[in-house]
XYZ file of C-alpha atoms in Angstrom:
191
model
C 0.000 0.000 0.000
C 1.117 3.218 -0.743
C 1.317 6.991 1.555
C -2.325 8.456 1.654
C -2.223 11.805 0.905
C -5.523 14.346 1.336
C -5.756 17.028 -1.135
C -7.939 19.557 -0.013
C -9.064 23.160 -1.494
C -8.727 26.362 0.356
C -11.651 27.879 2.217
C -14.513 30.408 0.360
C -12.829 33.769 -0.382
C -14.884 37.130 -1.781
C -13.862 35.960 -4.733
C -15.175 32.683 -5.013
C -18.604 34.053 -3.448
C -18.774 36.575 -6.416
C -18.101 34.029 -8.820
C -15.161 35.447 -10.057
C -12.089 33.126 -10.962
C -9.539 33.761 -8.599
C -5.872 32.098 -10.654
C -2.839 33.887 -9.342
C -4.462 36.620 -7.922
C -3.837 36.253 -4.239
C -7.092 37.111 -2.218
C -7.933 36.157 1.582
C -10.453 33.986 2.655
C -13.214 35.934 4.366
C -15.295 34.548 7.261
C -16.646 31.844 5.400
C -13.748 30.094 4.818
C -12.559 30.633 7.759
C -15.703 28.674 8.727
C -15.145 26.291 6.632
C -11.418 25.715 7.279
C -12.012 25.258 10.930
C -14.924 22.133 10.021
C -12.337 20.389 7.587
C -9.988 20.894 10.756
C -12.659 18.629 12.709
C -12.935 16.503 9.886
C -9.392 15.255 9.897
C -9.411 15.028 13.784
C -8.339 11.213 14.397
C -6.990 10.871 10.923
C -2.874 11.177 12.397
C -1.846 14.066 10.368
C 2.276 13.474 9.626
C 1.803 16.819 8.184
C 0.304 19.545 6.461
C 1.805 21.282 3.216
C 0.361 24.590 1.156
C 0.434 26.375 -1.814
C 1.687 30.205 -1.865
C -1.176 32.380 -2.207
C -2.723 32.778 0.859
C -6.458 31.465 0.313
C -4.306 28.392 1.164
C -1.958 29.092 3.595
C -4.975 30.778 6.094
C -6.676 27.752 5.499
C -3.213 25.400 5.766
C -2.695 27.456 9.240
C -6.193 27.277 10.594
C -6.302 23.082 10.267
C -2.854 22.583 11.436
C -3.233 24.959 14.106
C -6.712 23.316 15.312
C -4.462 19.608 15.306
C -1.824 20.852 17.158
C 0.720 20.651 13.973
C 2.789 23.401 12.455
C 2.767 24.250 8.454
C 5.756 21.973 7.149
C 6.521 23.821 4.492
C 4.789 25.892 1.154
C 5.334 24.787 -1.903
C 4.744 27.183 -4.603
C 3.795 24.070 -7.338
C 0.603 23.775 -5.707
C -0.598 27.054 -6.659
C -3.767 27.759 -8.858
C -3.271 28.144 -12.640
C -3.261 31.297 -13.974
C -6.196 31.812 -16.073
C -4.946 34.721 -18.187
C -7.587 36.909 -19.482
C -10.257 35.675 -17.504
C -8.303 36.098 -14.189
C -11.043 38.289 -11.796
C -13.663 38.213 -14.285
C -17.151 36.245 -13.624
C -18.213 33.662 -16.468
C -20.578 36.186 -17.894
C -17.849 38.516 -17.877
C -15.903 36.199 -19.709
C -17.968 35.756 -22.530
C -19.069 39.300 -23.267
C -15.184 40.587 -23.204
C -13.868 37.340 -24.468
C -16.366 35.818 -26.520
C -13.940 33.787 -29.130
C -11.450 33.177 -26.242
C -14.686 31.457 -23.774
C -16.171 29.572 -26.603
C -12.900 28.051 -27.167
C -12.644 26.806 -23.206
C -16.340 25.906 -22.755
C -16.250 23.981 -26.038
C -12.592 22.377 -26.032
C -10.963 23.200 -23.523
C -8.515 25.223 -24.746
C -6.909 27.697 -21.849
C -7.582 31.657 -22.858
C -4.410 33.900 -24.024
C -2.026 34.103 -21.385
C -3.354 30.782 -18.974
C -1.065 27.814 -18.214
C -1.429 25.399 -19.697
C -3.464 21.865 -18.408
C -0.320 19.671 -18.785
C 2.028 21.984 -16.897
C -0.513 22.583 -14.264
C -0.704 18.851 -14.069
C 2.518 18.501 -14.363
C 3.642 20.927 -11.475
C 1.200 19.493 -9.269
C 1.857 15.939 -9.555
C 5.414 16.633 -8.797
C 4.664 18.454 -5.695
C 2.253 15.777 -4.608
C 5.244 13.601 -5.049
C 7.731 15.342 -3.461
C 5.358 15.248 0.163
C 5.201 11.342 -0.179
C 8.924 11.703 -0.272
C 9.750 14.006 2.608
C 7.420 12.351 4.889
C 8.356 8.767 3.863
C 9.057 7.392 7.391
C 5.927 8.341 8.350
C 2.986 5.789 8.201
C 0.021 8.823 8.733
C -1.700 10.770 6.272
C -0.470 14.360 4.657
C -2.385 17.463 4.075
C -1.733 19.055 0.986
C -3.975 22.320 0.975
C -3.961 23.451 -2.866
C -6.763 24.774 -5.209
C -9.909 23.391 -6.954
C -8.384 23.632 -10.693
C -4.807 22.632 -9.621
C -6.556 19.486 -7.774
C -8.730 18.255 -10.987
C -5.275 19.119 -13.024
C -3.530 16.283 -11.005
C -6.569 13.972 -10.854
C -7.194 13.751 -14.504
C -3.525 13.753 -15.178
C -4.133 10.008 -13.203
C -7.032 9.129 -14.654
C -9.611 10.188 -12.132
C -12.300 12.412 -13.311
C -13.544 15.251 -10.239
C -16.362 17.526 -10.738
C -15.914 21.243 -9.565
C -14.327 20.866 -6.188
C -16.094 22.886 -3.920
C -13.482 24.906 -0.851
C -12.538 22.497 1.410
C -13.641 19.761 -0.872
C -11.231 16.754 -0.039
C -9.787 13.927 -1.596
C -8.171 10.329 -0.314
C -5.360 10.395 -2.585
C -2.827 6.706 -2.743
C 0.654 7.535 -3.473
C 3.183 5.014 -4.783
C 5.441 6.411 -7.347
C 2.213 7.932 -8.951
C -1.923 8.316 -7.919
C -2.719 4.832 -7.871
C -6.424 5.593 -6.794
C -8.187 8.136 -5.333
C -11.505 8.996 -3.944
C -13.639 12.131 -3.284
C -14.584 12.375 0.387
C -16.174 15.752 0.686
């Protein structure tokens, strides 16, 4: 069997209230996250946390802090891999926003996929966030408990599909039961 790893998204920001997609841009959570970061807390109590690990921006870290502060644990380290995408023109717009400045540019993503002008690409998103995924199972090999990676909703369906497991839109503090051995051998939405 191999390390268990729970991904989890950040906590509700103003941002993701609004509707507006959030990418780089490095907003807070507001109270609502907060909220919700203290429940997934509760809902890893028991689970043996080895550690927790976050992204950068600091919808993530607040939320990273918040859990392992509530488990007694300290923030291992941030790894700045498990960052959000950039979504290029659409960064801080709404979807309706989208496709009235960016009409060509949304059809394109709602129809194929295809990222807008300036957005990273899926496969180096993936690819970034796999990698950081793997490097946790590595530094906290000795360890038989669980790891918290605290990342975002698009970087977390990046790495998913990358393995073969489709997720819907995760919703903040949506987890998954991630099983790390060299690569996601399975995984499996728990909230």
């Amino acid at each position: 069997m191999g390390r268990i790893i729970y991904l989890s998204r950040h906590g509700e920001t103003d941002w993701n209230a609004e509707g507006r997609w959030q990418g780089h841009t490095d907003k807070p959570l507001n109270e609502t996250g907060r909220s919700q970061a203290r429940a997934l807390a509760e809902s890893l109590r028991g689970s043996g946390l080895a550690g927790v690990v976050t992204s950068d921006l600091s919808r993530a870290r607040e939320t990273a802090e918040i859990v392992a502060g509530a488990l007694g644990l300290a923030i291992d380290y941030v790894d700045p891999d498990l960052r959000e995408r950039t979504i290029g023109v659409f960064e801080g717009l709404t979807r309706e926003e989208c496709e009235r400045l960016h009409p060509e540019a949304w059809a394109a993503w709602v129809e194929h996929h295809v990222p807008p002008p300036g957005a990273e690409p899926q496969q180096s998103l993936a690819a970034r966030v796999m990698a950081a995924i793997g490097r946790a199972a590595e530094r906290f090999v000795s360890a038989d408990a669980p790891v918290l990676l605290v990342t975002h909703g698009g970087a977390m369906r990046a790495a998913l599909a990358q393995a073969g497991h489709a997720a819907p839109p995760i919703k903040n503090t949506g987890v998954w039961k991630v099983e790390w051995d060299g690569r996601m051998v399975s995984a499996e939405s728990l909230a």
